[in-house]
mmCIF file of C-alpha atoms in Angstrom:
data_model
loop_
_atom_site.group_PDB
_atom_site.id
_atom_site.type_symbol
_atom_site.label_atom_id
_atom_site.label_comp_id
_atom_site.label_asym_id
_atom_site.label_seq_id
_atom_site.Cartn_x
_atom_site.Cartn_y
_atom_site.Cartn_z
ATOM 1 C CA SER J 1 19.494 -10.662 214.291
ATOM 2 C CA THR J 2 22.485 -11.447 216.477
ATOM 3 C CA TRP J 3 24.573 -8.803 214.756
ATOM 4 C CA GLY J 4 21.760 -6.240 214.630
ATOM 5 C CA PHE J 5 23.527 -3.959 217.115
ATOM 6 C CA LEU J 6 26.006 -3.027 214.407
ATOM 7 C CA SER J 7 23.284 -1.065 212.649
ATOM 8 C CA GLY J 8 22.839 1.278 215.622
ATOM 9 C CA PRO J 9 23.855 4.917 215.782
ATOM 10 C CA ALA J 10 27.393 5.753 214.755
ATOM 11 C CA PRO J 11 28.544 6.927 218.228
ATOM 12 C CA GLN J 12 27.493 3.601 219.754
ATOM 13 C CA MET J 13 29.379 1.705 217.084
ATOM 14 C CA VAL J 14 32.483 3.772 217.746
ATOM 15 C CA VAL J 15 32.270 3.048 221.467
ATOM 16 C CA LEU J 16 31.703 -0.664 220.822
ATOM 17 C CA LEU J 17 34.621 -0.916 218.428
ATOM 18 C CA SER J 18 36.823 0.906 220.947
ATOM 19 C CA VAL J 19 35.888 -1.616 223.619
ATOM 20 C CA VAL J 20 36.591 -4.533 221.280
ATOM 21 C CA LEU J 21 39.977 -3.086 220.311
ATOM 22 C CA ALA J 22 40.859 -2.448 223.943
ATOM 23 C CA LEU J 23 39.911 -5.996 224.871
ATOM 24 C CA GLY J 24 42.017 -7.305 222.016
ATOM 25 C CA ALA J 25 44.986 -5.270 223.222
ATOM 26 C CA VAL J 26 44.579 -6.684 226.737
ATOM 27 C CA LEU J 27 44.447 -10.259 225.434
ATOM 28 C CA GLN J 28 47.491 -9.657 223.255
ATOM 29 C CA ALA J 29 49.403 -8.185 226.199
ATOM 30 C CA SER J 30 48.459 -11.174 228.348
ATOM 31 C CA ALA J 31 49.833 -13.561 225.743
ATOM 32 C CA GLN J 32 52.980 -11.467 225.293
ATOM 33 C CA TYR J 33 53.933 -11.466 228.960
ATOM 34 C CA GLN J 34 53.212 -15.094 229.748
ATOM 35 C CA LEU J 35 56.135 -16.971 231.217
ATOM 36 C CA GLY J 36 56.132 -19.793 228.712
ATOM 37 C CA ASN J 37 58.074 -19.537 225.465
ATOM 38 C CA SER J 38 59.808 -21.879 223.098
ATOM 39 C CA TYR J 39 63.054 -21.495 225.057
ATOM 40 C CA PHE J 40 61.599 -22.257 228.490
ATOM 41 C CA VAL J 41 59.641 -25.495 228.461
ATOM 42 C CA THR J 42 57.656 -26.950 231.358
ATOM 43 C CA ASN J 43 58.041 -30.715 231.074
ATOM 44 C CA ARG J 44 56.317 -31.364 234.381
ATOM 45 C CA ALA J 45 54.099 -28.671 235.840
ATOM 46 C CA PRO J 46 54.508 -28.142 239.605
ATOM 47 C CA MET J 47 52.719 -30.884 241.498
ATOM 48 C CA THR J 48 52.348 -32.320 244.980
ATOM 49 C CA GLU J 49 54.506 -35.041 246.481
ATOM 50 C CA SER J 50 51.797 -37.671 246.055
ATOM 51 C CA GLN J 51 51.407 -36.746 242.396
ATOM 52 C CA ALA J 52 55.161 -36.988 241.826
ATOM 53 C CA LEU J 53 55.197 -40.479 243.299
ATOM 54 C CA THR J 54 52.708 -41.629 240.673
ATOM 55 C CA GLN J 55 55.032 -40.626 237.818
ATOM 56 C CA SER J 56 56.838 -43.401 235.980
ATOM 57 C CA THR J 57 60.200 -41.566 236.053
ATOM 58 C CA ASP J 58 62.010 -38.937 238.121
ATOM 59 C CA GLN J 59 59.767 -39.273 241.138
ATOM 60 C CA ILE J 60 62.064 -36.973 243.116
ATOM 61 C CA CYS J 61 61.010 -34.034 240.918
ATOM 62 C CA THR J 62 57.812 -32.142 241.684
ATOM 63 C CA ALA J 63 58.579 -29.914 238.678
ATOM 64 C CA ILE J 64 60.783 -30.393 235.608
ATOM 65 C CA TYR J 65 61.846 -27.688 233.172
ATOM 66 C CA THR J 66 64.004 -27.548 230.061
ATOM 67 C CA ILE J 67 65.701 -24.198 229.563
ATOM 68 C CA ASN J 68 67.437 -23.143 226.363
ATOM 69 C CA LEU J 69 69.783 -20.285 227.256
ATOM 70 C CA ARG J 70 69.646 -17.345 224.840
ATOM 71 C CA PRO J 71 71.523 -14.047 224.273
ATOM 72 C CA GLU J 72 68.220 -12.097 224.008
ATOM 73 C CA TYR J 73 67.747 -12.523 227.760
ATOM 74 C CA THR J 74 71.241 -11.440 228.804
ATOM 75 C CA THR J 75 71.286 -10.197 232.398
ATOM 76 C CA GLN J 76 74.653 -8.400 232.546
ATOM 77 C CA GLY J 77 75.726 -8.118 228.918
ATOM 78 C CA ASN J 78 78.228 -10.969 228.898
ATOM 79 C CA ASP J 79 75.919 -13.939 229.292
ATOM 80 C CA ILE J 80 73.126 -15.996 227.803
ATOM 81 C CA SER J 81 70.162 -16.563 230.074
ATOM 82 C CA MET J 82 66.805 -18.302 230.362
ATOM 83 C CA LEU J 83 64.084 -15.654 230.894
ATOM 84 C CA GLN J 84 63.419 -11.948 230.468
ATOM 85 C CA PRO J 85 65.171 -9.984 233.260
ATOM 86 C CA HIS J 86 62.119 -8.101 234.515
ATOM 87 C CA GLY J 87 62.876 -4.953 236.461
ATOM 88 C CA LYS J 88 66.037 -4.090 234.514
ATOM 89 C CA ASN J 89 66.781 -2.057 231.401
ATOM 90 C CA THR J 90 69.087 -4.062 229.133
ATOM 91 C CA SER J 91 68.073 -2.332 225.880
ATOM 92 C CA ASN J 92 71.596 -1.094 225.090
ATOM 93 C CA TYR J 93 73.437 -4.288 225.898
ATOM 94 C CA GLY J 94 73.568 -5.373 222.273
ATOM 95 C CA ASN J 95 75.455 -2.173 221.385
ATOM 96 C CA ILE J 96 77.539 -1.774 224.532
ATOM 97 C CA TYR J 97 78.725 -5.372 224.382
ATOM 98 C CA SER J 98 78.691 -5.728 220.609
ATOM 99 C CA ASP J 99 82.136 -7.357 220.652
ATOM 100 C CA TYR J 100 80.658 -10.167 222.729
ATOM 101 C CA PHE J 101 77.637 -10.857 220.551
ATOM 102 C CA THR J 102 78.670 -9.942 217.010
ATOM 103 C CA GLY J 103 78.582 -13.102 214.942
ATOM 104 C CA ASN J 104 77.070 -15.091 217.813
ATOM 105 C CA SER J 105 76.336 -18.732 217.084
ATOM 106 C CA PHE J 106 72.617 -18.157 217.739
ATOM 107 C CA GLY J 107 72.249 -15.843 214.750
ATOM 108 C CA VAL J 108 70.573 -13.156 216.887
ATOM 109 C CA PRO J 109 70.870 -9.558 215.583
ATOM 110 C CA LEU J 110 72.394 -7.072 218.023
ATOM 111 C CA ASN J 111 69.188 -5.010 218.152
ATOM 112 C CA ASN J 112 67.308 -8.060 219.442
ATOM 113 C CA ILE J 113 69.624 -8.493 222.418
ATOM 114 C CA GLY J 114 68.173 -6.921 225.539
ATOM 115 C CA ALA J 115 65.142 -4.660 226.082
ATOM 116 C CA ASP J 116 63.728 -2.244 228.631
ATOM 117 C CA TYR J 117 62.115 -4.593 231.158
ATOM 118 C CA THR J 118 61.899 -1.979 233.946
ATOM 119 C CA ASN J 119 58.106 -2.104 234.360
ATOM 120 C CA TYR J 120 57.512 -5.696 233.327
ATOM 121 C CA PRO J 121 55.591 -8.005 233.473
ATOM 122 C CA GLN J 122 52.855 -5.469 232.536
ATOM 123 C CA PRO J 123 54.663 -2.401 231.147
ATOM 124 C CA ASN J 124 51.484 -1.067 229.523
ATOM 125 C CA ASN J 125 49.381 -1.310 232.669
ATOM 126 C CA PRO J 126 49.682 1.975 234.630
ATOM 127 C CA SER J 127 47.512 0.635 237.467
ATOM 128 C CA ALA J 128 49.843 -2.308 238.069
ATOM 129 C CA ILE J 129 52.903 -0.060 238.012
ATOM 130 C CA ALA J 130 51.281 2.462 240.382
ATOM 131 C CA ALA J 131 50.195 -0.281 242.789
ATOM 132 C CA ALA J 132 53.757 -1.589 243.013
ATOM 133 C CA ARG J 133 55.159 1.875 243.668
ATOM 134 C CA ALA J 134 52.499 2.609 246.282
ATOM 135 C CA ALA J 135 53.704 -0.492 248.121
ATOM 136 C CA PHE J 136 57.342 0.735 247.832
ATOM 137 C CA SER J 137 58.052 -2.180 245.511
ATOM 138 C CA VAL J 138 58.558 -2.798 241.785
ATOM 139 C CA PRO J 139 56.240 -4.563 239.334
ATOM 140 C CA ALA J 140 58.640 -7.487 238.918
ATOM 141 C CA LEU J 141 58.356 -8.296 242.634
ATOM 142 C CA TYR J 142 54.845 -7.035 243.360
ATOM 143 C CA ASP J 143 53.169 -9.195 240.712
ATOM 144 C CA GLN J 144 50.901 -11.569 242.603
ATOM 145 C CA GLY J 145 51.017 -14.315 239.992
ATOM 146 C CA HIS J 146 53.968 -16.249 238.642
ATOM 147 C CA SER J 147 54.327 -14.435 235.308
ATOM 148 C CA ALA J 148 56.967 -12.051 236.646
ATOM 149 C CA THR J 149 60.599 -13.086 236.281
ATOM 150 C CA PRO J 150 62.619 -10.555 238.332
ATOM 151 C CA LEU J 151 66.129 -10.241 236.866
ATOM 152 C CA GLY J 152 65.414 -13.444 234.938
ATOM 153 C CA PHE J 153 64.660 -15.581 238.010
ATOM 154 C CA LYS J 154 61.904 -18.197 238.013
ATOM 155 C CA GLN J 155 59.682 -18.426 241.075
ATOM 156 C CA ASP J 156 58.934 -21.906 242.407
ATOM 157 C CA ASN J 157 58.056 -23.851 245.530
ATOM 158 C CA ILE J 158 60.309 -26.568 246.926
ATOM 159 C CA ARG J 159 58.580 -29.381 248.771
ATOM 160 C CA MET J 160 60.222 -31.193 251.636
ATOM 161 C CA TYR J 161 62.365 -34.136 250.437
ATOM 162 C CA TYR J 162 61.656 -33.263 246.780
ATOM 163 C CA SER J 163 63.313 -31.143 244.095
ATOM 164 C CA VAL J 164 62.745 -28.685 241.290
ATOM 165 C CA CYS J 165 64.624 -30.255 238.382
ATOM 166 C CA VAL J 166 66.136 -28.373 235.450
ATOM 167 C CA GLN J 167 67.549 -29.576 232.138
ATOM 168 C CA ILE J 168 69.943 -26.906 230.792
ATOM 169 C CA ARG J 169 70.630 -26.623 227.077
ATOM 170 C CA ASN J 170 72.882 -24.456 224.848
ATOM 171 C CA VAL J 171 75.657 -24.817 227.407
ATOM 172 C CA GLN J 172 78.128 -27.219 225.756
ATOM 173 C CA ASN J 173 81.505 -26.207 227.280
ATOM 174 C CA ARG J 174 80.631 -22.791 228.702
ATOM 175 C CA TRP J 175 80.971 -21.341 232.166
ATOM 176 C CA VAL J 176 77.715 -21.724 234.081
ATOM 177 C CA GLU J 177 76.317 -19.474 236.830
ATOM 178 C CA ILE J 178 73.699 -20.983 239.162
ATOM 179 C CA MET J 179 71.804 -18.739 241.581
ATOM 180 C CA ALA J 180 68.916 -19.254 243.992
ATOM 181 C CA GLN J 181 67.301 -17.162 246.692
ATOM 182 C CA SER J 182 64.697 -17.899 249.324
ATOM 183 C CA PRO J 183 62.534 -15.151 250.871
ATOM 184 C CA GLN J 184 63.137 -17.002 254.152
ATOM 185 C CA PRO J 185 66.818 -16.333 254.957
ATOM 186 C CA ASP J 186 67.091 -19.352 257.270
ATOM 187 C CA ARG J 187 66.359 -21.842 254.477
ATOM 188 C CA LYS J 188 69.304 -24.013 253.459
ATOM 189 C CA ILE J 189 69.001 -23.947 249.670
ATOM 190 C CA CYS J 190 70.960 -26.538 247.703
ATOM 191 C CA TYR J 191 71.659 -27.513 244.139
ATOM 192 C CA GLN J 192 73.155 -30.727 242.829
ATOM 193 C CA ASP J 193 73.957 -32.281 239.487
ATOM 194 C CA TRP J 194 71.062 -34.502 238.558
ATOM 195 C CA ARG J 195 70.878 -37.580 236.405
ATOM 196 C CA PRO J 196 67.391 -37.947 234.925
ATOM 197 C CA ASP J 197 66.150 -41.479 234.481
ATOM 198 C CA GLY J 198 67.635 -42.733 231.233
ATOM 199 C CA SER J 199 70.406 -40.121 231.114
ATOM 200 C CA ALA J 200 73.771 -41.271 229.801
ATOM 201 C CA ARG J 201 75.914 -39.263 232.184
ATOM 202 C CA ALA J 202 77.380 -41.225 235.064
ATOM 203 C CA ASN J 203 78.774 -39.942 238.356
ATOM 204 C CA LEU J 204 82.422 -40.660 237.614
ATOM 205 C CA ALA J 205 85.577 -39.813 239.556
ATOM 206 C CA GLN J 206 86.911 -37.658 236.698
ATOM 207 C CA ASN J 207 83.557 -35.877 236.340
ATOM 208 C CA PRO J 208 81.778 -36.127 239.698
ATOM 209 C CA PHE J 209 78.375 -34.766 240.543
ATOM 210 C CA GLU J 210 78.686 -31.426 242.326
ATOM 211 C CA LYS J 211 76.590 -30.180 245.239
ATOM 212 C CA SER J 212 76.497 -26.843 247.009
ATOM 213 C CA CYS J 213 74.303 -25.414 249.778
ATOM 214 C CA SER J 214 73.882 -22.008 251.394
ATOM 215 C CA SER J 215 71.450 -20.292 253.744
ATOM 216 C CA GLY J 216 69.062 -17.879 252.070
ATOM 217 C CA GLU J 217 71.150 -17.220 248.959
ATOM 218 C CA LEU J 218 73.005 -19.718 246.778
ATOM 219 C CA TYR J 219 75.684 -18.738 244.264
ATOM 220 C CA VAL J 220 77.803 -21.119 242.199
ATOM 221 C CA CYS J 221 79.932 -20.350 239.147
ATOM 222 C CA ARG J 222 81.554 -23.354 237.520
ATOM 223 C CA SER J 223 82.570 -24.902 234.248
ATOM 224 C CA SER J 224 80.090 -27.071 232.437
ATOM 225 C CA PRO J 225 80.162 -30.778 233.328
ATOM 226 C CA ASN J 226 79.321 -31.762 229.743
ATOM 227 C CA GLU J 227 81.647 -34.363 228.264
ATOM 228 C CA ASN J 228 83.720 -33.974 225.137
ATOM 229 C CA THR J 229 83.004 -36.950 222.898
ATOM 230 C CA GLY J 230 85.824 -36.102 220.491
ATOM 231 C CA SER J 231 83.476 -34.715 217.865
ATOM 232 C CA GLY J 232 82.175 -32.020 220.212
ATOM 233 C CA TYR J 233 80.632 -31.408 223.599
ATOM 234 C CA VAL J 234 77.330 -33.039 224.472
ATOM 235 C CA ASP J 235 74.604 -30.750 225.765
ATOM 236 C CA ASN J 236 73.010 -32.626 228.652
ATOM 237 C CA MET J 237 73.696 -30.608 231.808
ATOM 238 C CA ASN J 238 70.992 -31.240 234.425
ATOM 239 C CA ILE J 239 70.612 -29.947 237.979
ATOM 240 C CA ARG J 240 68.047 -29.969 240.753
ATOM 241 C CA PHE J 241 67.230 -27.485 243.516
ATOM 242 C CA PHE J 242 66.118 -28.668 246.933
ATOM 243 C CA CYS J 243 65.882 -27.516 250.538
ATOM 244 C CA GLU J 244 68.044 -29.350 253.058
ATOM 245 C CA SER J 245 66.964 -29.614 256.696
ATOM 246 C CA CYS J 246 63.855 -27.531 256.103
ATOM 247 C CA ASP J 247 61.049 -27.936 258.614
ATOM 248 C CA ASP J 248 58.288 -26.476 256.465
ATOM 249 C CA GLU J 249 56.530 -28.674 253.948
ATOM 250 C CA ILE J 250 56.807 -25.980 251.251
ATOM 251 C CA SER J 251 59.510 -23.326 250.835
ATOM 252 C CA SER J 252 59.512 -20.488 248.295
ATOM 253 C CA LEU J 253 62.404 -20.190 245.879
ATOM 254 C CA TYR J 254 63.711 -17.961 243.102
ATOM 255 C CA TRP J 255 66.256 -19.603 240.787
ATOM 256 C CA ARG J 256 68.227 -18.658 237.674
ATOM 257 C CA VAL J 257 70.820 -20.247 235.406
ATOM 258 C CA THR J 258 73.041 -18.277 233.028
ATOM 259 C CA ALA J 259 76.115 -19.173 231.001
ATOM 260 C CA SER J 260 79.038 -17.351 229.431
ATOM 261 C CA HIS J 261 78.437 -15.609 226.124
ATOM 262 C CA MET J 262 81.262 -17.656 224.584
ATOM 263 C CA PRO J 263 82.564 -21.183 225.162
ATOM 264 C CA ILE J 264 85.577 -21.683 227.407
ATOM 265 C CA GLN J 265 88.759 -21.103 225.445
ATOM 266 C CA THR J 266 92.427 -21.406 226.203
ATOM 267 C CA GLY J 267 94.680 -18.432 225.533
ATOM 268 C CA ASN J 268 95.207 -14.928 226.819
ATOM 269 C CA SER J 269 91.645 -13.587 226.643
ATOM 270 C CA PRO J 270 90.618 -12.800 230.260
ATOM 271 C CA ASP J 271 86.908 -12.782 229.396
ATOM 272 C CA ASN J 272 87.093 -16.422 228.441
ATOM 273 C CA SER J 273 89.833 -17.662 230.763
ATOM 274 C CA ASP J 274 87.658 -17.208 233.850
ATOM 275 C CA TRP J 275 84.309 -15.657 233.033
ATOM 276 C CA CYS J 276 83.184 -15.958 236.658
ATOM 277 C CA LEU J 277 85.530 -13.133 237.691
ATOM 278 C CA TYR J 278 83.588 -10.753 235.464
ATOM 279 C CA ARG J 279 80.182 -11.502 236.933
ATOM 280 C CA SER J 280 78.312 -9.498 239.558
ATOM 281 C CA GLY J 281 77.152 -12.266 241.843
ATOM 282 C CA HIS J 282 74.778 -10.164 243.930
ATOM 283 C CA ASP J 283 71.908 -9.437 241.497
ATOM 284 C CA TYR J 284 69.261 -11.409 243.362
ATOM 285 C CA PRO J 285 65.593 -10.379 243.017
ATOM 286 C CA ASN J 286 65.577 -8.441 246.290
ATOM 287 C CA THR J 287 68.235 -6.054 244.927
ATOM 288 C CA LEU J 288 65.489 -4.496 242.794
ATOM 289 C CA LEU J 289 64.142 -2.864 245.953
ATOM 290 C CA GLN J 290 65.524 0.577 246.761
ATOM 291 C CA PRO J 291 66.821 0.932 250.336
ATOM 292 C CA TYR J 292 64.816 4.166 250.742
ATOM 293 C CA PRO J 293 61.514 5.347 249.215
ATOM 294 C CA GLU J 294 61.416 7.926 246.436
ATOM 295 C CA ASN J 295 61.931 11.588 247.436
ATOM 296 C CA TYR J 296 63.537 10.476 250.690
ATOM 297 C CA VAL J 297 65.830 13.183 252.070
ATOM 298 C CA PRO J 298 68.499 11.667 254.328
ATOM 299 C CA PRO J 299 69.503 13.571 257.464
ATOM 300 C CA ALA J 300 72.700 15.576 257.413
ATOM 301 C CA VAL J 301 75.273 13.254 258.904
ATOM 302 C CA PHE J 302 77.890 15.831 259.884
ATOM 303 C CA GLN J 303 75.636 18.743 260.750
ATOM 304 C CA ALA J 304 76.406 19.957 264.317
ATOM 305 C CA SER J 305 73.706 21.341 266.576
ATOM 306 C CA THR J 306 74.372 23.190 269.869
ATOM 307 C CA SER J 307 71.994 24.575 272.451
ATOM 308 C CA SER J 308 71.997 28.219 273.633
ATOM 309 C CA ALA J 309 73.321 27.175 277.043
ATOM 310 C CA MET J 310 76.230 25.379 275.431
ATOM 311 C CA SER J 311 76.962 28.403 273.259
ATOM 312 C CA LEU J 312 77.020 30.661 276.363
ATOM 313 C CA ALA J 313 79.386 28.308 278.174
ATOM 314 C CA VAL J 314 81.737 28.232 275.220
ATOM 315 C CA SER J 315 81.716 32.027 275.063
ATOM 316 C CA LEU J 316 82.514 32.398 278.801
ATOM 317 C CA TRP J 317 85.395 29.970 278.528
ATOM 318 C CA LEU J 318 86.730 31.875 275.561
ATOM 319 C CA LEU J 319 86.560 35.211 277.477
ATOM 320 C CA ALA J 320 88.298 33.645 280.474
ATOM 321 C CA ALA J 321 91.074 32.317 278.261
ATOM 322 C CA LEU J 322 91.580 35.722 276.644
ATOM 323 C CA ALA J 323 91.705 37.412 280.074
ATOM 324 C CA LEU J 324 94.338 34.962 281.279
ATOM 325 C CA VAL J 325 96.444 35.601 278.227
ATOM 326 C CA ALA J 326 96.138 39.354 278.819
ATOM 327 C CA LEU J 327 97.329 38.989 282.454
ATOM 328 C CA LEU J 328 100.299 36.935 281.452
ATOM 329 C CA LEU J 329 101.352 39.534 278.945
#
């Protein structure tokens, strides 16, 4: 019968069951480390320009995402973020920054905030970790697919004249940090407030659309543009990333959006009065790379080295000086 192999010798059955269990573990790991989750939703999978033009709405967007910022993915301990910060150990952030997250509005226990993401996206795959180290890299950057999210950044491609569009949720009236990095330092990366087709937010004088551009690396920290309706803040912040004056049809991009752990408040609390001052704005994906390989021994900077001829000359000058002093005395 089809299942007749199960009646074979016991050692064969043990080997077979081991293989099945190992395969199951691999499949489970693959599902666990996939990019998609209920907090990061792909509304429009990355597509070409011609495909975007066939869409009934938002034809400027070759990709559309909805991100729900969460404290579990905190990147620096005082923020809510969108994806696991691969390459970084944040396992103690819930305890170290307990004052920030105790009683958080998300109902997340402190022990669920942060984790050790050092060897992600495949922490249980020694071959993947070894391959990254052999290339003087880290798994979060060496991963050849798009499942890695180094320091919580999403990898995308920007197409000429088109945008990667992002709908940001769980922001309300918080501070918002927007970061992007291109592997090509000459790329002029931009972000701008974006009004999806059918969105209620208008580009008004008292709440204008913002735009910012920078070469290679983009950093913006600002207050949320969400309006206060009187009964509370709406949650409809939307932005788009694009490349301005880029000659290539496709440009690579890493992007990330985080927000303050607490809403903006008035008063004397410095953490809430200007959260941006307490952020380290340099944690781009490339900072995961060490400037020198492991076991590198730097040269002694202040170690002097003299030749034998120089030593002899110094000695002769010293003898001559002593002789002159003796004559004068």
